[in-house]
Rosetta silent file (secondary structure, phi, psi, omega in degrees, C-alpha in Angstrom):
SEQUENCE: XXXXXXXXXXXXXXXXXXXXXXXXXXXXXXXXXXXXXXXXXXXXXXXXXXXXXXXXXXXXXXXXXXXXXXXXXXXXXXXXXXXXXXXXXXXXXXXXXXXXXXXXXXXXXXXXXXXXXXXXXXXXXXXXXXXXXXXXXXXXXXXXXXXXXXXXXXXXXXXXXXXXXXXXXXXXXXXXXXXXXXXXXXXXXXXXXXXXXXXXXXXXXXXXXXXXXXXXXXXXXXXXXXXXXXXXXXXXX
SCORE:     score description
SCORE:     0.000 S_00000001
   1 L     0.000  151.252 -175.054   57.297    3.265  -28.495 S_00000001
   2 L  -121.275  113.564  178.150   59.353    6.043  -27.182 S_00000001
   3 L  -134.291  151.069 -175.122   57.977    8.059  -24.121 S_00000001
   4 L  -104.558  172.763 -178.385   59.195   10.271  -21.269 S_00000001
   5 L   -63.452  156.798  175.706   58.784   10.603  -17.609 S_00000001
   6 L  -111.311  154.713  179.876   55.794   12.113  -16.231 S_00000001
   7 E  -137.004  151.456 -170.257   55.868   14.808  -13.436 S_00000001
   8 E  -139.538  128.054 -176.112   53.110   15.616  -10.986 S_00000001
   9 E  -131.416  125.455 -166.165   52.617   18.469   -8.961 S_00000001
  10 E  -112.661  133.887  166.925   50.021   18.528   -6.064 S_00000001
  11 E  -123.009  144.051 -174.975   48.614   21.089   -3.679 S_00000001
  12 E  -147.253  137.206  168.810   46.228   19.835   -0.827 S_00000001
  13 E  -133.516  118.035 -169.004   44.534   21.533    1.951 S_00000001
  14 E  -134.109 -178.976  178.521   42.748   19.492    4.735 S_00000001
  15 E  -148.836  142.939  170.651   41.518   19.158    8.210 S_00000001
  16 E  -136.350  124.077 -177.713   41.215   16.155   10.543 S_00000001
  17 E  -154.143  133.491 -167.320   39.196   16.642   13.584 S_00000001
  18 E   -91.021  139.764  174.986   37.626   14.559   16.292 S_00000001
  19 E  -129.231  178.762 -177.335   34.137   15.341   17.991 S_00000001
  20 L    44.431   47.471  169.184   31.993   13.733   20.780 S_00000001
  21 L    67.521   54.969  -44.164   34.606   12.436   22.967 S_00000001
  22 L  -112.611   78.425  169.690   35.808   11.501   20.267 S_00000001
  23 L   -69.027  -11.067 -171.135   33.213    9.168   18.686 S_00000001
  24 E  -120.920  120.352  176.537   32.997   11.290   15.627 S_00000001
  25 E  -129.670  149.745 -173.006   35.882   11.871   13.359 S_00000001
  26 E  -140.764  126.433  176.833   36.010   13.969   10.096 S_00000001
  27 E  -128.540  139.300 -177.778   38.684   14.276    7.655 S_00000001
  28 E  -133.981  147.604 -177.704   38.370   16.731    4.676 S_00000001
  29 E  -150.177  128.786 -174.482   40.736   17.505    1.874 S_00000001
  30 E  -117.659  124.638 -172.304   40.590   19.834   -1.044 S_00000001
  31 E  -137.925  165.564 -176.167   43.336   19.171   -3.670 S_00000001
  32 E  -148.419  125.052 -163.718   44.621   20.230   -6.973 S_00000001
  33 E  -136.514  127.372  174.544   46.868   18.177   -9.276 S_00000001
  34 E  -104.408  104.333  170.532   48.761   19.089  -12.528 S_00000001
  35 E  -100.976  119.535 -176.205   50.306   16.168  -14.387 S_00000001
  36 E   -87.945  142.975  159.931   52.823   17.022  -17.306 S_00000001
  37 L    61.917   49.825  172.828   53.454   14.246  -19.957 S_00000001
  38 L   -50.244  137.641  177.632   50.903   11.906  -18.511 S_00000001
  39 E   -89.770  122.089  173.586   51.807    8.183  -19.639 S_00000001
  40 E  -121.908  146.066  170.261   48.665    6.704  -21.265 S_00000001
  41 E  -141.512  119.268 -162.113   48.405    3.311  -22.870 S_00000001
  42 E  -123.238  137.724  170.876   45.314    2.697  -25.072 S_00000001
  43 E   -89.108  122.981 -174.170   44.392   -0.223  -27.013 S_00000001
  44 L  -107.398   16.575  179.279   43.470    0.726  -30.539 S_00000001
  45 L   115.098  -33.471 -168.514   42.345   -2.391  -32.066 S_00000001
  46 L  -126.126  -31.233 -173.449   45.686   -3.501  -33.496 S_00000001
  47 L  -160.051  165.640  163.909   48.242   -2.359  -30.826 S_00000001
  48 E   -86.784  132.904 -176.248   48.779   -0.528  -27.765 S_00000001
  49 E  -104.214   98.680 -179.451   49.439    3.122  -28.188 S_00000001
  50 E   -96.916  121.165 -173.037   51.791    3.923  -25.221 S_00000001
  51 E  -163.017  176.100  179.817   52.612    7.576  -25.123 S_00000001
  52 E  -105.913  128.020 -171.069   52.759   10.784  -23.145 S_00000001
  53 L   -85.995   -0.290 -177.273   49.420   12.594  -23.346 S_00000001
  54 L    96.469 -143.449 -178.000   50.487   15.974  -22.325 S_00000001
  55 L  -100.243  149.061 -175.742   49.034   17.891  -19.241 S_00000001
  56 E  -133.180  125.589  177.869   46.174   16.559  -17.181 S_00000001
  57 E  -107.072  136.037 -172.391   44.331   18.853  -14.793 S_00000001
  58 E  -139.463  123.999  164.682   42.818   17.282  -11.675 S_00000001
  59 E  -148.464  166.588 -167.132   41.116   18.843   -8.784 S_00000001
  60 E   171.386 -172.619  175.001   38.555   17.755   -6.216 S_00000001
  61 E  -140.701  147.003  177.651   37.520   17.065   -2.612 S_00000001
  62 E  -133.575  122.043  172.297   37.464   14.107   -0.504 S_00000001
  63 E  -105.114  122.816  172.229   35.355   13.775    2.871 S_00000001
  64 E  -107.927  139.608  170.343   35.711   10.923    5.388 S_00000001
  65 E  -135.439  147.516  167.882   33.455   10.363    8.584 S_00000001
  66 E  -141.355  132.515 -171.216   33.606    7.736   10.970 S_00000001
  67 E  -131.217  120.049  170.686   30.860    7.561   13.897 S_00000001
  68 E  -117.282   94.586 -179.282   30.840    4.940   16.720 S_00000001
  69 E   -66.772  -28.731  171.893   27.611    5.925   18.519 S_00000001
  70 E  -166.060  174.886 -156.042   28.409    3.093   20.966 S_00000001
  71 L   -68.461   -7.620 -163.761   30.706    0.007   21.458 S_00000001
  72 L  -126.121  -10.254  173.603   28.552   -2.242   19.216 S_00000001
  73 E  -130.121  155.752 -161.908   27.766    0.064   16.106 S_00000001
  74 E  -140.940  131.556  166.996   29.906    1.394   13.636 S_00000001
  75 E  -140.590  143.001  171.914   29.354    3.891   10.532 S_00000001
  76 E  -138.778  147.986  179.570   31.800    5.282    7.908 S_00000001
  77 E  -136.253  133.976  169.854   31.104    7.382    4.942 S_00000001
  78 E  -131.238  117.450 -178.503   33.648    8.353    2.259 S_00000001
  79 E  -124.516  136.197  174.895   32.675   10.781   -0.532 S_00000001
  80 E  -121.409  148.547  178.182   34.938   11.990   -3.341 S_00000001
  81 E  -130.564  127.564 -165.880   34.545   14.602   -5.994 S_00000001
  82 E  -140.591  127.449  165.218   36.975   14.417   -8.911 S_00000001
  83 E  -123.029  111.881 -172.881   37.339   16.700  -12.071 S_00000001
  84 E  -128.697  110.746  173.688   39.887   15.103  -14.361 S_00000001
  85 E  -142.960  161.751  178.448   40.535   16.253  -17.963 S_00000001
  86 E   -86.313  106.005 -174.710   43.135   16.390  -20.517 S_00000001
  87 L   -67.165  -39.377  165.545   44.318   20.050  -20.707 S_00000001
  88 L  -143.125  137.714  174.640   46.382   19.131  -23.748 S_00000001
  89 L  -157.786   76.592 -175.185   46.458   15.928  -25.554 S_00000001
  90 L   -72.939  -20.097  178.205   46.974   16.688  -29.316 S_00000001
  91 L  -125.874   60.479 -172.154   47.827   13.283  -30.519 S_00000001
  92 E   -95.815  179.965  176.807   45.234   11.110  -28.849 S_00000001
  93 L   -90.704  162.488 -170.273   43.393    8.284  -30.305 S_00000001
  94 L   -95.907  173.638 -175.229   40.366    8.676  -32.423 S_00000001
  95 L   -91.706   86.368 -177.378   36.815    7.344  -31.755 S_00000001
  96 H   -64.894  -54.695  173.773   36.887    4.375  -34.402 S_00000001
  97 H   -40.006  -61.579  174.667   33.470    3.152  -33.183 S_00000001
  98 H   -52.135  -44.429  171.618   31.940    6.572  -33.277 S_00000001
  99 H   -52.597  -64.026 -174.645   33.143    7.191  -36.634 S_00000001
 100 H   -56.143  -35.757 -170.490   31.942    3.964  -38.088 S_00000001
 101 H   -93.857  -40.651 -176.965   28.397    4.308  -36.399 S_00000001
 102 H  -107.365  -18.727  179.372   27.805    7.941  -36.831 S_00000001
 103 L    67.841   40.561 -178.018   30.122    9.224  -39.390 S_00000001
 104 L   -59.005  113.440 -173.006   31.395   11.940  -36.934 S_00000001
 105 H   -57.989  -39.273 -174.872   32.868   14.415  -39.405 S_00000001
 106 H   -72.377  -44.503  167.807   35.348   15.959  -36.991 S_00000001
 107 H   -59.101  -36.807  170.061   36.816   12.860  -35.890 S_00000001
 108 H   -73.473  -21.026  166.509   37.089   11.227  -39.322 S_00000001
 109 H   -58.910  -51.722 -178.857   38.680   14.459  -40.648 S_00000001
 110 H   -69.514  -36.170  168.223   41.417   14.291  -38.142 S_00000001
 111 H   -45.258  -59.558 -171.668   41.749   10.509  -38.669 S_00000001
 112 H   -75.927  -19.864  175.275   42.211   10.676  -42.241 S_00000001
 113 H   -91.732  -20.993 -166.654   44.608   13.797  -42.091 S_00000001
 114 H  -134.138  -20.323 -162.927   46.698   13.066  -39.227 S_00000001
 115 L    65.062   20.918  178.396   45.989    9.446  -37.946 S_00000001
 116 L  -158.954  165.892  176.802   45.351   10.767  -34.806 S_00000001
 117 E  -124.136  145.588 -176.394   42.798   12.993  -32.770 S_00000001
 118 L   -82.674  119.101  170.119   43.022   16.074  -30.485 S_00000001
 119 L  -108.143   20.577  179.119   41.607   15.022  -27.174 S_00000001
 120 L   -61.136  142.748 -166.748   42.451   18.154  -25.232 S_00000001
 121 L    65.440    5.574  176.529   39.495   18.943  -22.957 S_00000001
 122 L   -88.574  173.766  169.640   38.201   15.511  -22.828 S_00000001
 123 E   -62.541  153.859  169.786   37.703   13.334  -19.793 S_00000001
 124 L   -89.453  115.342 -169.885   40.346   11.104  -18.256 S_00000001
 125 L   -61.086  144.226 -178.431   39.084    7.464  -18.780 S_00000001
 126 L    77.112   14.012 -179.493   38.138    5.570  -15.692 S_00000001
 127 L  -103.546  109.018 -176.094   37.508    8.560  -13.541 S_00000001
 128 L   -81.729  117.155  175.168   34.195    8.758  -11.729 S_00000001
 129 L   -57.961  -29.962 -179.506   33.336   12.485  -10.805 S_00000001
 130 E  -147.561  135.558 -172.312   31.603   11.545   -7.882 S_00000001
 131 E  -128.560  144.589 -176.262   32.039    8.313   -5.704 S_00000001
 132 E  -131.670  137.624  159.037   30.164    7.460   -2.448 S_00000001
 133 E  -140.204  130.511  168.566   30.777    4.542   -0.057 S_00000001
 134 E  -124.326  126.863 -171.561   28.712    4.096    3.173 S_00000001
 135 E  -113.945  135.556  169.471   29.411    1.416    5.625 S_00000001
 136 E  -149.830  142.655 -174.479   27.343    0.369    8.555 S_00000001
 137 E  -155.297  145.769  179.994   27.679   -2.637   11.101 S_00000001
 138 E  -123.138  148.475 -178.371   26.285   -3.953   14.302 S_00000001
 139 E  -134.588  136.842 -171.932   27.333   -6.475   16.803 S_00000001
 140 E  -115.922  124.105  176.884   24.878   -8.328   19.169 S_00000001
 141 E   -77.178  138.322 -173.026   26.354  -10.086   22.244 S_00000001
 142 E  -122.123   -6.770  172.138   24.826  -13.722   22.581 S_00000001
 143 E   107.744  158.515  172.836   26.639  -14.687   25.917 S_00000001
 144 L    63.125   35.528 -175.797   29.567  -16.851   26.601 S_00000001
 145 L    62.638   -1.638 -166.574   31.609  -14.280   24.429 S_00000001
 146 E   -82.196  161.425  174.979   29.901  -15.330   21.294 S_00000001
 147 E  -139.053  143.367  163.248   28.720  -12.503   18.955 S_00000001
 148 E  -102.186  135.560  175.137   26.332  -12.048   16.149 S_00000001
 149 E  -132.169  152.966  170.009   27.195   -9.250   13.612 S_00000001
 150 E  -136.757  154.840 -172.507   25.561   -7.802   10.631 S_00000001
 151 E  -162.359  158.984 -174.240   26.676   -5.161    8.181 S_00000001
 152 E  -139.496  158.422 -179.684   25.799   -3.361    4.876 S_00000001
 153 E  -159.008  118.264  177.713   27.761   -1.299    2.387 S_00000001
 154 E  -104.288  130.253  172.612   26.297    1.127   -0.270 S_00000001
 155 E  -128.894  132.266  164.959   28.640    2.237   -3.184 S_00000001
 156 E  -133.989  137.221  175.035   27.893    4.645   -5.920 S_00000001
 157 E  -117.874  117.627  169.382   29.782    5.645   -8.783 S_00000001
 158 L   -55.033  173.886 -175.897   28.821    8.449  -11.211 S_00000001
 159 L   -58.219  156.297  173.382   29.101    7.796  -14.981 S_00000001
 160 E  -145.637  140.931 -175.696   32.641    7.280  -16.236 S_00000001
 161 E   -84.511  113.562 -167.726   34.340    7.425  -19.629 S_00000001
 162 L   -95.474   21.630 -173.801   35.909    3.898  -19.939 S_00000001
 163 L  -150.945  124.464 -179.965   37.953    4.722  -23.026 S_00000001
 164 L   -69.453   -1.356  169.941   40.694    7.605  -23.287 S_00000001
 165 L   -82.870    0.328 -175.578   39.408    8.395  -26.812 S_00000001
 166 L    47.899   36.963  176.940   36.054    9.512  -25.119 S_00000001
 167 L   -60.730  109.265 -175.839   34.116    7.392  -27.553 S_00000001
 168 H   -29.637  -41.275 -175.123   30.315    8.040  -26.674 S_00000001
 169 H   -74.147  -10.554  174.937   29.668    4.205  -26.830 S_00000001
 170 H   -75.916   -9.421 -162.690   32.416    3.827  -24.007 S_00000001
 171 E   -81.992  140.154 -174.917   30.515    5.524  -21.400 S_00000001
 172 E  -105.898  116.659 -177.814   29.652    3.542  -18.278 S_00000001
 173 L   -78.806  145.542 -178.467   26.536    5.025  -16.690 S_00000001
 174 L   -33.800  139.841 -179.840   26.177    5.680  -13.130 S_00000001
 175 E  -150.335  157.743 -163.537   25.722    2.688  -10.953 S_00000001
 176 E  -129.367  127.272  172.892   24.853    1.847   -7.281 S_00000001
 177 E  -121.830  148.488 -167.227   25.992   -1.457   -5.553 S_00000001
 178 E  -128.431  121.945  174.322   24.887   -2.909   -2.351 S_00000001
 179 E  -116.756  139.813 -173.438   26.982   -5.509   -0.267 S_00000001
 180 E  -124.338  143.792  179.065   25.623   -7.544    2.650 S_00000001
 181 E  -158.296  141.512  175.914   27.257   -9.652    5.373 S_00000001
 182 E  -142.355  150.705  179.321   26.018  -11.442    8.537 S_00000001
 183 E   178.831  175.428 -172.140   27.843  -13.940   10.746 S_00000001
 184 E  -124.273  136.684  178.606   28.626  -15.383   13.963 S_00000001
 185 E  -123.658  114.712 -168.781   31.964  -15.000   15.971 S_00000001
 186 E  -112.446   70.000 -156.180   32.669  -17.924   18.310 S_00000001
 187 L   -73.724  -10.333 -174.482   35.740  -17.172   20.127 S_00000001
 188 L   -85.633  -31.702  168.584   35.829  -20.149   22.501 S_00000001
 189 L   -88.904   -4.328 -176.901   35.924  -22.358   19.424 S_00000001
 190 L    66.011   21.379 -169.685   37.949  -20.197   17.369 S_00000001
 191 E  -103.511  146.557  160.137   35.291  -20.143   14.493 S_00000001
 192 E  -142.990  118.924  179.869   33.928  -17.185   12.660 S_00000001
 193 E  -105.718  132.301 -172.764   31.331  -17.907   10.186 S_00000001
 194 E  -138.517  125.973  175.103   30.193  -15.211    7.699 S_00000001
 195 E  -100.519  133.462 -171.193   27.477  -15.141    4.967 S_00000001
 196 E  -144.214  136.526  170.366   28.110  -12.396    2.394 S_00000001
 197 E  -116.467  128.100  174.936   26.341  -11.070   -0.670 S_00000001
 198 E  -109.847  135.289 -175.821   28.290   -8.892   -3.100 S_00000001
 199 L    50.198   60.742 -171.038   26.272   -6.659   -5.684 S_00000001
 200 L   -55.844  -23.047  173.719   23.055   -7.807   -4.053 S_00000001
 201 L  -110.558   36.012  159.484   20.861   -6.404   -6.822 S_00000001
 202 L    54.552   32.920 -174.019   22.817   -7.807   -9.569 S_00000001
 203 L   -70.634  127.354  177.782   23.725   -4.425  -11.469 S_00000001
 204 L   -78.723  131.628  173.995   25.444   -4.689  -14.701 S_00000001
 205 L  -163.851  154.789 -161.452   28.489   -2.544  -15.147 S_00000001
 206 E  -136.142  173.635 -166.414   31.599   -2.863  -16.908 S_00000001
 207 L  -108.110 -135.732  175.930   35.267   -1.952  -17.096 S_00000001
 208 L   -62.586  125.726  171.448   37.843   -0.615  -19.605 S_00000001
 209 L   -92.041  142.783 -169.905   36.636   -0.266  -23.132 S_00000001
 210 E  -146.010  149.498  167.965   38.696   -1.152  -26.050 S_00000001
 211 E   -63.999  115.037 -166.400   38.378   -1.227  -29.644 S_00000001
 212 L   -67.442  148.722 -179.520   37.908   -4.967  -31.038 S_00000001
 213 L   -60.302  129.732  168.350   41.004   -6.045  -33.159 S_00000001
 214 L    62.105    8.596  175.994   40.547   -5.485  -36.977 S_00000001
 215 L  -119.357   92.667 -168.174   36.684   -4.905  -36.547 S_00000001
 216 L   -74.378  134.130 -163.317   35.947   -1.423  -37.016 S_00000001
 217 L    76.594    1.003  173.231   32.838   -0.365  -35.083 S_00000001
 218 L  -112.249  134.511 -171.107   32.924   -2.979  -32.504 S_00000001
 219 E  -116.088  149.062  172.009   34.059   -2.304  -28.882 S_00000001
 220 E  -127.223  157.608  179.259   34.861   -4.947  -26.167 S_00000001
 221 L  -144.371  172.347 -179.191   34.901   -4.696  -22.424 S_00000001
 222 L  -116.317  118.276  177.118   35.321   -6.642  -19.402 S_00000001
 223 E   -78.151  148.353  177.547   32.063   -6.998  -17.113 S_00000001
 224 L  -104.465  169.657 -160.723   32.673   -6.632  -13.494 S_00000001
 225 L   -53.020  117.543  177.578   31.492   -8.843  -10.737 S_00000001
 226 L   -82.799 -160.844 -179.875   27.654   -9.495  -10.948 S_00000001
 227 L   -63.792  134.730 -166.889   25.692  -10.829   -8.106 S_00000001
 228 E  -138.787  141.783  178.845   27.874  -13.092   -5.806 S_00000001
 229 E  -143.923  137.297 -175.800   26.967  -14.879   -2.613 S_00000001
 230 E  -156.962  172.888  175.113   29.366  -17.240   -0.460 S_00000001
 231 E  -124.633  123.686 -170.797   30.030  -18.510    3.061 S_00000001
 232 E  -115.748  125.991 -172.346   33.170  -17.837    4.502 S_00000001
 233 E  -130.488  124.275 -176.772   34.296  -19.935    7.484 S_00000001
 234 E  -112.412  148.232 -173.942   37.599  -19.050    9.462 S_00000001
 235 E  -140.331  123.649 -158.544   39.162  -21.229   12.104 S_00000001
 236 L  -113.760  132.057 -172.969   41.805  -19.652   14.502 S_00000001
 237 L  -112.804    0.000    0.000   44.362  -22.412   16.037 S_00000001
């Protein structure tokens, strides 16, 4: 495949400010990005289609908060709002599975006439419009320098289109993940023991979606981490 360089132009306006002497910190940024000749690499079922997509328009906002109400408590929050779409992508990949299952006339006509489909105005794959992550942790003094710590993390992704051809069957619905941890820090012995659980409620979600090789109508994807628990022991020498 032959493809060219991509150019990015970004404008950003932001503020960073500390409050409450300064136990509270706020970072806020608004941004707008235009990418010309975005390089995309999409698996079509028989090969990878590496090409320049055209223009991609991205804009959004990012908010970060840190709050330390006391020496043993920590809160943080990050929120991102993102709009990302192909401004121009006239020779994109067609929705093979959608055509097979629904007979989508527009997609089928473009595929038959050109071998490709116009994806202008469609969503960029793998981008969540809204993403939130909230962390909280607390430490308890047990004496002799030993500490007990607990923490949790709440993560939310709004729905994501997981294929750059915007096939409706490739949509990942919004997902909520909860991660938990608790442990002991024993500095006199150099030990730290942590019990952790990731994706505590065993939410099903998946990553990139692709057309199955030589099997029109079938899609493949990679499942992401389900409920996982473990014990981590660290020793400092």
């Amino acid at each position: 495949p032959i493809f060219g360089a991509e150019d990015t132009e970004t404008f950003e306006l932001g503020i960073k400010k500390d409050f409450l002497d300064p136990t509270l910190r706020i970072n806020l940024a608004l941004y707008s990005t235009e990418v010309e000749d975005l390089q995309t690499n999409t698996f079509t079922g028989t090969a990878f289609n590496l090409q320049n997509a055209g223009n991609v328009d991205i804009y959004g906002a990012e908010l970060e908060l840190w709050w330390l109400p006391n020496d043993s408590t920590n809160f943080s929050l990050a929120y991102t709002y993102t709009e990302a779409e192909f401004g121009t992508f006239e020779a994109g990949n067609c929705q093979i599975a959608n055509i097979f299952h629904t007979g989508n006339v527009t997609e089928a006509a473009q595929l038959a006439a050109n071998g490709f489909c116009d994806r202008s105005g469609d969503r960029v794959g793998g981008v969540s419009d809204r993403h939130l992550a909230f962390n909280a942790s607390k430490t308890f003094q047990l004496g002799s320098g030993n500490e007990l710590f607990i923490g949790g993390e709440y993560i939310y992704y709004s729905d994501m289109m997981m294929h750059n051809n915007n096939d409706p069957f490739a949509l990942q619905n919004g997902v909520t993940l909860v991660n938990l941890r608790a442990g002991l820090d024993l500095p006199n012995s150099g030990l730290e023991v942590t019990f952790w659980v990731r994706n505590a409620f065993d939410e099903d979600w998946h990553g990139t979606v692709f057309d199955a090789p030589l099997q029109d109508g079938k899609l493949g994807t990679y499942p992401r981490e389900g409920q996982t628990a473990g014990l981590t022991i660290r020793k400092n020498f």
